[in-house]
């Protein structure tokens, strides 16, 4: 499949007329063909208009038809074969195995949402039958289901060019909910985006869905994204990226005549609590696990462990020393873009230059372009508490170890942290009481709490929460990974006393979709 | 019980030092004792601090303990006896039967949430067991539950001094979710608020809960409400009132360093679609039903039917005439406050003075103070489409009939409407096809769709949606009435690989609360 450098608007392939963007191979700095000229306002309009036109029809597709569509997208992506992986490697600097794994995750995610659609619990069917004899007032028949919010704008993310991009979790969950999707391609991987976009476009055609169900737009600056979020036909936004970017989109969404929800997953330093018994017993092993997690994907994970808290003393010193040694042996890795690399360099310099921070170790410098040379730093709890800047996320492999006087100070630091995607406890049985005291704080501060694991690696399953209090995300009530992500794009509608002939099929007495229902307050499985 | 004119902060009864507010009997204009001096900033601080202190303990109460607390509140309210009804009548101008009914609704609502708490589905327990043998990567044990958001600020509403006030739906659902509540009393019914607040305070003591679970604050101006929404310990807001008020609170909440959700139920004109066959067959009966709904509570319902759409012609003329006659016989009713009455007068004058609006009828003028003299007006679809001002809510008994050329124009008006709490179809079998064409529009525009009923009267049940797209509410994804209202105050937390000794009880293998769980993606009832 030859890349055309064009946007996809419904079933059309259209050439933009704006400023072109190019992918850059971060390992060489080389600009990759083709150019992707940005769309103009009329093209954005057209994509939104098609999405709005498609909405009523698409949201009423049968569960089976919608599930089959999601599965078809997965099949089409797999059908792209090696070309997708090769282009992804060239555009992201990520290795082949990682991208192959990410493709598997992306297709698995689409298939999980297909099974969620079929299961139908997302409809949240509730039926309160009429009680004509009730005194003093009879009750009329009341039924509830969830329907899709409307067209959704999805912003591709840089760090997972497949799993959080054109056909990533936001798109998959929005389509599963019954929302048409307009994707703004991330400028760092336009070719990968085009390939995946064409796979979705083909699936739309194959499944004979309204063409506006999916569009993919390219644009070099911020104008495209802003225009999408402002468009009155867009009813929700999915975004993974920087805090500044997410906050800007949320502000635009709130300033609309009709404000809309923005699901922005923004920033997190993912604190790891090195509990005393565990640190004393197996500090060396924890240090090795930590460095492995820190270096994953050159540290360019939302769940990268950027902060470690331990009790000052010999075990923490030994841990720091072991982690430093492991880090020094870590090879440099190409970062996703020259811009991300430059920001990483600057963040690390700022951290290293902080008067209360000491550099423990750096990894190998590497001889390629735009490579991440991981860094490990230490400070003290009082210093972290005194300066919010020490909580700033460094996007890339860098971590700060915080020496605390005791578990109470550890807890004070936890209380002072901003909202996080994850919080991790490295603990043994003897740490259980201290962990129990910490737990309520961690629940208030994070979306996911781990014991004796590492936060990188986000399982796509039913119980996952990839979310958390602000500023980890703009909406702590949701997750952007896992089956529950579908709930972001739904709203309840109640039907009072509708004749069966007018009532949506899912609410019919005979339960044609065989979904779990709440019947007069009792669960029917 | 003697009214003290004091705020309730935890178990304390505290005298404010700010500007005092007084209830006014709207039927006489008479100021009622006692004075309620406003709280100062340190008292607001104290209530929020107590709420934050109470949070971790309260949110982990057992399902049974929390349910019993809600039931105890209902018992305590009932224990207030006639004093509550008498004070409510004096402060609101509402009749005895209405307030007795509202008390029943309020206590029934608390008991419904008690049963919801016990049922435990709000926990949304999901368990994805470990798959140690899975290739290429094993899966670790992942579990999810929902926890409470944190302390909630609740704003009492004027129009339901019991059911949407101190112990109303927002308070009941927030307490059910595990959130401490700080209520800002509505200045129109301070005595009613004090009585109910003391009932909750007594229930907190009886159930030996942390005192910060509930506080009730009085304040004359907007400062108290603003301070509450700004306080960093408050994590969500429940509000029912004007659009301007809701928008102001939402803006404050968004401008916080940590933005929080505001559930504001604001404005709705609740369109009624008079379908041709039904209008032709039974226009007279529909007119009578309509006027009954319009006059309910002097029209001071969020779900008051303020807009009717029908096809121009003899049946619509006959309907207008019949409705006008019924309206002319309608007695005047005392409105809730002098301010609400003044605003009603002005809104009705503006409507009547609109060049494209014709007045059909007014009800009886009445001879009491601050009485609503209902009004009926007509205009044409093209005029409504040309001027947004004709969509403005009149709070009180006033409705606008819109003559449409055909069902397509009816649909065009529906598309042009702002978000609504309800949309009603008056229809017969012969209207089914036209209703089917309208339905997708109504679903996009409203939270509840009714057939052959009237939107006033919101059943408290499992399937109810009292919500809808902006500006009916600030969050279309939720309901403020009915069992699902609890979901507004929850967020998911995922627990990865936690030992059973650290895991919250609800997530234990043996399911101690016997709740419905999602086990590896399958529903266990």
Short mmCIF file of N, CA, C and O in Angstrom, two decimals, chain B residues 82 85 89 95-105 162:
data_model
loop_
_atom_site.label_atom_id
_atom_site.label_comp_id
_atom_site.label_asym_id
_atom_site.label_seq_id
_atom_site.Cartn_x
_atom_site.Cartn_y
_atom_site.Cartn_z
N UNK B 82 -45.34 17.21 62.63
CA UNK B 82 -46.03 18.32 61.97
C UNK B 82 -45.20 19.60 61.94
O UNK B 82 -45.41 20.47 61.08
N UNK B 85 -43.73 20.21 58.60
CA UNK B 85 -44.68 20.58 57.55
C UNK B 85 -45.14 22.03 57.75
O UNK B 85 -45.22 22.80 56.79
N UNK B 89 -44.57 25.01 55.15
CA UNK B 89 -45.67 25.76 54.54
C UNK B 89 -45.44 27.26 54.69
O UNK B 89 -45.61 28.04 53.75
N UNK B 95 -48.80 24.08 49.80
CA UNK B 95 -49.85 23.55 50.64
C UNK B 95 -49.42 22.30 51.42
O UNK B 95 -48.44 21.64 51.09
N UNK B 96 -50.18 22.02 52.45
CA UNK B 96 -49.84 20.92 53.36
C UNK B 96 -49.70 19.57 52.65
O UNK B 96 -48.74 18.84 52.87
N UNK B 97 -50.68 19.26 51.80
CA UNK B 97 -50.66 17.94 51.16
C UNK B 97 -49.41 17.78 50.31
O UNK B 97 -48.78 16.71 50.27
N UNK B 98 -49.04 18.85 49.64
CA UNK B 98 -47.85 18.80 48.81
C UNK B 98 -46.61 18.54 49.66
O UNK B 98 -45.77 17.70 49.33
N UNK B 99 -46.49 19.23 50.78
CA UNK B 99 -45.30 19.04 51.61
C UNK B 99 -45.31 17.68 52.30
O UNK B 99 -44.25 17.07 52.48
N UNK B 100 -46.48 17.21 52.65
CA UNK B 100 -46.53 15.85 53.22
C UNK B 100 -46.11 14.82 52.18
O UNK B 100 -45.37 13.87 52.47
N UNK B 101 -46.58 15.03 50.96
CA UNK B 101 -46.16 14.13 49.88
C UNK B 101 -44.66 14.22 49.66
O UNK B 101 -43.99 13.21 49.45
N UNK B 102 -44.16 15.43 49.72
CA UNK B 102 -42.72 15.62 49.49
C UNK B 102 -41.89 14.99 50.61
O UNK B 102 -40.81 14.44 50.36
N UNK B 103 -42.40 15.05 51.82
CA UNK B 103 -41.70 14.37 52.92
C UNK B 103 -41.66 12.87 52.67
O UNK B 103 -40.62 12.22 52.86
N UNK B 104 -42.78 12.32 52.22
CA UNK B 104 -42.81 10.89 51.90
C UNK B 104 -41.81 10.54 50.81
O UNK B 104 -41.10 9.53 50.90
N UNK B 105 -41.73 11.43 49.82
CA UNK B 105 -40.77 11.20 48.73
C UNK B 105 -39.34 11.26 49.25
O UNK B 105 -38.48 10.44 48.88
N UNK B 162 -37.91 19.99 50.68
CA UNK B 162 -37.50 18.72 51.31
C UNK B 162 -36.77 17.82 50.31
O UNK B 162 -35.64 17.41 50.54
#
